[in-house]
CSV table of C-alpha atoms in Angstrom, one decimal:
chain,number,residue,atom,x,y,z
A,28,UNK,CA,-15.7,4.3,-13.8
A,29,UNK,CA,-14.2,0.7,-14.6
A,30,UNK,CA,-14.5,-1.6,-11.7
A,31,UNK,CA,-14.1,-4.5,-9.5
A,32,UNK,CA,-17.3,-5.1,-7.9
A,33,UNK,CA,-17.8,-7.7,-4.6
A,34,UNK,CA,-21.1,-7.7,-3.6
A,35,UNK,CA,-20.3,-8.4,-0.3
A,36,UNK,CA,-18.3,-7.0,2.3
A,37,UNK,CA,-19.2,-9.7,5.2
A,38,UNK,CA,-20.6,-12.5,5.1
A,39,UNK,CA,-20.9,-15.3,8.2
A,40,UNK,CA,-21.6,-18.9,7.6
A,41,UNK,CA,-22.1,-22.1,9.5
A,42,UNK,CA,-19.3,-24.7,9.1
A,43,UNK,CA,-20.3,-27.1,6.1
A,44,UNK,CA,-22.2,-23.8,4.7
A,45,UNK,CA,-21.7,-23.5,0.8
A,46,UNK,CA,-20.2,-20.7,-0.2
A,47,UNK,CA,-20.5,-18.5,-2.9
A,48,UNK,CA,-18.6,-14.7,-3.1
A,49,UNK,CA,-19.7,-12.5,-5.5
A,50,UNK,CA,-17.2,-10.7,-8.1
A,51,UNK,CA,-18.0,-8.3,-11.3
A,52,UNK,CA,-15.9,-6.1,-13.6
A,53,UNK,CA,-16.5,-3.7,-16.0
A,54,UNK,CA,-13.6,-4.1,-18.1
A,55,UNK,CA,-14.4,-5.3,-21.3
A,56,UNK,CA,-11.8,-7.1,-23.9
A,57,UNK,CA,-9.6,-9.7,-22.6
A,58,UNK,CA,-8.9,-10.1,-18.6
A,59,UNK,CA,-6.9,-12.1,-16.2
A,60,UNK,CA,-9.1,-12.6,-13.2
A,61,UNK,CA,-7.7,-13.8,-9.8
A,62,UNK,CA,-9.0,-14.7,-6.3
A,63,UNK,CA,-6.6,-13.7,-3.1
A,64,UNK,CA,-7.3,-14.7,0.0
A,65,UNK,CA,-6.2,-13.2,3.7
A,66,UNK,CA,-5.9,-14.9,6.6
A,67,UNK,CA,-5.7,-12.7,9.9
A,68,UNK,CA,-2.1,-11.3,10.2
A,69,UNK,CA,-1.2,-13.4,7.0
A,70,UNK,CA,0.0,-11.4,3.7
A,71,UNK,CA,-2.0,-12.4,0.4
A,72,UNK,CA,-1.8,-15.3,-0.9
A,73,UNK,CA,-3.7,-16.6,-4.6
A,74,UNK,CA,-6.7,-19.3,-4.3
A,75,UNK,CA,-7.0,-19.3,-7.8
A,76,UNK,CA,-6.4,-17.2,-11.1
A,77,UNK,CA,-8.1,-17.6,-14.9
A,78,UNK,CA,-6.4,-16.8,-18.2
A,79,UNK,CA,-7.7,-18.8,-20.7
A,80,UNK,CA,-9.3,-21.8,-21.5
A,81,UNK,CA,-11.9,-23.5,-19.1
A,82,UNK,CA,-13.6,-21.0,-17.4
A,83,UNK,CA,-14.4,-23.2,-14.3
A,84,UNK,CA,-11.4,-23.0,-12.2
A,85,UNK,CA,-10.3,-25.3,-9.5
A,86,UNK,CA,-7.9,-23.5,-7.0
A,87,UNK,CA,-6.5,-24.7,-3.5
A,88,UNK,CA,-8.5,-25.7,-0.1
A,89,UNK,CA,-11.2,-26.8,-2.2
A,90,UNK,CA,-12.2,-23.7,-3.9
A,91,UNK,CA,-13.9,-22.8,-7.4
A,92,UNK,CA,-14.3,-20.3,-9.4
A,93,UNK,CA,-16.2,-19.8,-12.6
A,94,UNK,CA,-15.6,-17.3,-15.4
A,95,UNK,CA,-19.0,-16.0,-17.0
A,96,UNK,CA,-17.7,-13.5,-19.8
A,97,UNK,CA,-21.1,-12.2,-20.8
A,98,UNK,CA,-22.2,-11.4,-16.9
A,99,UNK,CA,-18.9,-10.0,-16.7
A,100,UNK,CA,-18.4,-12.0,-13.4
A,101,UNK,CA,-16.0,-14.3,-11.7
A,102,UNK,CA,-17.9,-15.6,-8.6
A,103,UNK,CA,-15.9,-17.9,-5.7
A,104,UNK,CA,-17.4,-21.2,-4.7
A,105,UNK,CA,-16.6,-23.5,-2.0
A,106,UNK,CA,-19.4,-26.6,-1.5
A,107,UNK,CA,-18.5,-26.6,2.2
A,108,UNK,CA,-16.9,-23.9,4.8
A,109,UNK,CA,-14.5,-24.6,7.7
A,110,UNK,CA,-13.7,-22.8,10.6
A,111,UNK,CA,-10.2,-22.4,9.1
A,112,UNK,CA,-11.7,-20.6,5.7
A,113,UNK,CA,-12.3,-17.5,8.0
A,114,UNK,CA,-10.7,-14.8,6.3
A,115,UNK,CA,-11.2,-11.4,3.8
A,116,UNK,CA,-11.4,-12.5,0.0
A,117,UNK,CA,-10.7,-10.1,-2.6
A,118,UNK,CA,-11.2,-10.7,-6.2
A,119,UNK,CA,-8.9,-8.7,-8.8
A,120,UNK,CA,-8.7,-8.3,-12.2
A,121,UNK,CA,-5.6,-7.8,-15.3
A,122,UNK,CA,-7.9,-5.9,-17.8
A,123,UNK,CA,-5.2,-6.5,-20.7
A,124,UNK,CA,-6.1,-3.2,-22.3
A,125,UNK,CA,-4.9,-1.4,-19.4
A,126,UNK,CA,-1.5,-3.0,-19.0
A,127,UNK,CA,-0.4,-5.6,-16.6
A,128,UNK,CA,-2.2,-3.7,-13.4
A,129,UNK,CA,-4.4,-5.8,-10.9
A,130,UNK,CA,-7.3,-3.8,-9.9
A,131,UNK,CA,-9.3,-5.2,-6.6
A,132,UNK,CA,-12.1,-5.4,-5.4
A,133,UNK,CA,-12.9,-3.6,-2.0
A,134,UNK,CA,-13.1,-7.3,-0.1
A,135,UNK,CA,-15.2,-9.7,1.2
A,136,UNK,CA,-14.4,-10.4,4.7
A,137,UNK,CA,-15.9,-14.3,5.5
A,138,UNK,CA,-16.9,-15.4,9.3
A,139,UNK,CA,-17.0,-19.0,10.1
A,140,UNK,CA,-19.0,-19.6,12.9
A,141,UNK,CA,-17.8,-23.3,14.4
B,30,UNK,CA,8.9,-20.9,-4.2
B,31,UNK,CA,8.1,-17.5,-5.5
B,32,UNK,CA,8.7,-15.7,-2.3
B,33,UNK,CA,8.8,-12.1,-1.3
B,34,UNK,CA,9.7,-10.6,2.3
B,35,UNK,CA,9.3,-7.2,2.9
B,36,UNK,CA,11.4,-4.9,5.5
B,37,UNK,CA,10.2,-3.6,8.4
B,38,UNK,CA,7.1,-5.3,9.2
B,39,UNK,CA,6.5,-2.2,11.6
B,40,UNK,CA,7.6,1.2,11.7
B,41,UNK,CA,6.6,4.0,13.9
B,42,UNK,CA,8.1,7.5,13.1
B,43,UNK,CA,7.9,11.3,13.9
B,44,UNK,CA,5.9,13.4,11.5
B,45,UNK,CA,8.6,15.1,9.3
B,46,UNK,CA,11.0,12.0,9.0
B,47,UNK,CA,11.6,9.6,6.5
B,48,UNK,CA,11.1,6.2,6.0
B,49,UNK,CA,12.4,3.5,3.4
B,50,UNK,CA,10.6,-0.3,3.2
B,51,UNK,CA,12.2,-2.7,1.5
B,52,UNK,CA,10.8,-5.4,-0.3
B,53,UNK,CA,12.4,-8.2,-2.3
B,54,UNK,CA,12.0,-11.3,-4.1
B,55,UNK,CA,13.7,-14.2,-2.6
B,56,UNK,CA,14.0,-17.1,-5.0
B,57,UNK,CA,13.0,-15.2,-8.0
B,58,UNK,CA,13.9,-12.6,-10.5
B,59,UNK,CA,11.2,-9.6,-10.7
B,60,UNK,CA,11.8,-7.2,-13.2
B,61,UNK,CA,8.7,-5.2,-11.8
B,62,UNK,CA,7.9,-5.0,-8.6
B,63,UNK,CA,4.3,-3.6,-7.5
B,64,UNK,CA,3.7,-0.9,-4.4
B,65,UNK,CA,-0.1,-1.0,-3.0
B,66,UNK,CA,-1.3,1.0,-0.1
B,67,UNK,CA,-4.1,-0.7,1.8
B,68,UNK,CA,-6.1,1.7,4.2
B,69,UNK,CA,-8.3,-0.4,7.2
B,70,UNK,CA,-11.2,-2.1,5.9
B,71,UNK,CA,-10.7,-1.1,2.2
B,72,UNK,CA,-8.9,-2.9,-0.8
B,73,UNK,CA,-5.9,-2.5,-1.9
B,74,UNK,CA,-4.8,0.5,-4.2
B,75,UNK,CA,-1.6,0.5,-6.7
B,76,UNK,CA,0.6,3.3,-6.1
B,77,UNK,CA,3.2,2.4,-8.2
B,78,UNK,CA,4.9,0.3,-11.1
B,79,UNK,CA,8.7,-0.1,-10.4
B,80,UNK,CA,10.7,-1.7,-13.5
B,81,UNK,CA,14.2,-2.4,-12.8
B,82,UNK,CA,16.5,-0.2,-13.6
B,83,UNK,CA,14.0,2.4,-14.7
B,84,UNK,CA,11.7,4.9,-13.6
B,85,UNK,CA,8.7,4.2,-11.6
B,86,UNK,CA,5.5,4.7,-13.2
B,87,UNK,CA,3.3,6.4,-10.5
B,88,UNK,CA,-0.9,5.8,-10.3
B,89,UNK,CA,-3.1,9.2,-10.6
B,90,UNK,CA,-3.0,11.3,-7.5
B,91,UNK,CA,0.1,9.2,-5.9
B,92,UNK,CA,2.8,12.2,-4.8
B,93,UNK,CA,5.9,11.0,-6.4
B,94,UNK,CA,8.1,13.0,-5.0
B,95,UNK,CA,6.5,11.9,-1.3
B,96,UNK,CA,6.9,8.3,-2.6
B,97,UNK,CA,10.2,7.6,-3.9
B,98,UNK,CA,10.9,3.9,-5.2
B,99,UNK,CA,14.0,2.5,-6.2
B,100,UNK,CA,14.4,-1.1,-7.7
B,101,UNK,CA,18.1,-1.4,-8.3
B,102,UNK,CA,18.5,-4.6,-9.0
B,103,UNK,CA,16.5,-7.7,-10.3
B,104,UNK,CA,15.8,-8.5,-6.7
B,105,UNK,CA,15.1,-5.3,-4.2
B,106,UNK,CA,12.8,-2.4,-4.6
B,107,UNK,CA,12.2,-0.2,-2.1
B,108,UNK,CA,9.8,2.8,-1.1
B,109,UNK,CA,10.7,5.6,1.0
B,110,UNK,CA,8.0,7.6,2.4
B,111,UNK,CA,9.6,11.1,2.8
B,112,UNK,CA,8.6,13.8,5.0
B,113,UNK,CA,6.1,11.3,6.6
B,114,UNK,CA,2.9,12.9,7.8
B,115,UNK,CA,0.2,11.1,10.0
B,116,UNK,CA,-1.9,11.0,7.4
B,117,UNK,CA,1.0,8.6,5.4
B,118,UNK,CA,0.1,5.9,8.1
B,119,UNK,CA,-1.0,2.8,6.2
B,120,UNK,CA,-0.4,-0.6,5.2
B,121,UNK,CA,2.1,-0.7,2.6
B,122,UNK,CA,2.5,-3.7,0.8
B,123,UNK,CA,4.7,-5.3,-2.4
B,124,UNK,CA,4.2,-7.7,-5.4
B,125,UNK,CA,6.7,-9.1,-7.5
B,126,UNK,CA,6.5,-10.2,-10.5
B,127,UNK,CA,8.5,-13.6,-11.9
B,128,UNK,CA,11.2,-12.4,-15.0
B,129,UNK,CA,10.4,-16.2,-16.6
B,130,UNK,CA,7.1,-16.2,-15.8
B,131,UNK,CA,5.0,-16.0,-18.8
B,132,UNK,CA,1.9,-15.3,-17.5
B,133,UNK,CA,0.0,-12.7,-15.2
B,134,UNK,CA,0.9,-13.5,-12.0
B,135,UNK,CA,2.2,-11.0,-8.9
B,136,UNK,CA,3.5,-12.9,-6.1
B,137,UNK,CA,2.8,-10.5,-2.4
B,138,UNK,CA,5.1,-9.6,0.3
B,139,UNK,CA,3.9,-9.8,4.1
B,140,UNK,CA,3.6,-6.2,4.3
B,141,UNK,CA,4.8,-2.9,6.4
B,142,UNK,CA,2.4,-1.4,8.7
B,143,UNK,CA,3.7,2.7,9.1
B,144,UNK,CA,2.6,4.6,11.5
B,145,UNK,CA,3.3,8.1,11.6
B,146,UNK,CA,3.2,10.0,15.4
């Protein structure tokens, strides 16, 4: 079935840890891809999103993502953790061929230990 | 900018009853409006499409006659969960989408926890 794959549900780092969250889809054609990120108690809110054009995005709080079409993957980077990154992550994909849905993935929830 | 609030935040009811959450875009224009349900420790699932001034479009396997949206104006759509049953009890949450906004992007409300006694 087509998909939005993390490959992590949890993952705990140190603080100053790089980070790097895992994201693959099985949609092929042309896709919008997005990173959300939740904060405890907090509603969704978008790190970072890629249409077109470079496929190494720069988002907020320091985060990158990059946008390898033939891995079919759009992994979330962050050179160095904080405390305050401590939240789930869920990547989600537009697969243009199946109208303007977002399909997530099932989550990543991220522990910073201080 | 590109805010959306949703109404309740919490709702406990009696199985049998129904219950309406509202959700709206507050300094935007969304001529579609999104409806996800989010069960604990799992992503989040489309239930719904709501155009303005249309129909919804409903997601395979989502009851639409259990899950009645409305999206009257350019502004407000809302979900009303009839007939509630425990097993309705979820996190329900909203997206907007900008009318001007050329590209892809769904801005998300706070969301409404139900619970159903």
């Amino acid at each position: 079935a087509q998909s939005v794959s993390q490959h992590n549900h949890h993952v705990i780092l140190s603080e100053a840890a790089s980070l790097e969250l895992g994201c693959n889809y099985s949609y092929g054609g042309t896709v919008n891809l997005f990173w959300y990120v939740q904060y405890p108690g907090q509603h969704l809110q978008l790190l970072l999103k890629y249409f077109s054009g470079d496929p190494l995005v720069k988002g907020i709080k320091g985060f990158e993502a990059e946008f390898i079409k033939s891995k079919f993957s759009f992994n979330l980077r962050k050179p160095s953790v904080q405390w305050s990154d401590t939240a789930e992550y869920f990547c989600a994909v537009i697969p243009m061929e199946y109208g303007n849905k977002l399909v997530f993935g099932a989550g990543t929830i991220l522990r910073v230990k201080s | 900018g590109a805010v959306v609030s949703q109404h309740p935040s919490r709702v406990i009811c009696k199985s049998g009853t129904s219950v309406k959450i509202e959700c709206r875009s507050l300094d935007f224009q969304a001529t579609t409006m999104f409806w996800y349900r989010q069960f604990p420790k799992q992503s989040l699932m489309l239930m719904a499409t709501s155009n303005e001034g249309s129909k919804a479009t409903y997601e395979q396997g989502v009851e639409k006659d259990k899950f009645l949206i409305n999206h009257a104006s350019l502004t407000l759509s809302t979900l009303t969960v009839t007939s509630a049953h425990p097993e309705d009890s979820s996190f329900y949450i909203c997206s907007a989408r900008d009318r001007l906004g050329g590209l892809n992007e769904q801005f998300f409300g706070p969301g409404t926890r139900l619970t159903v006694l």
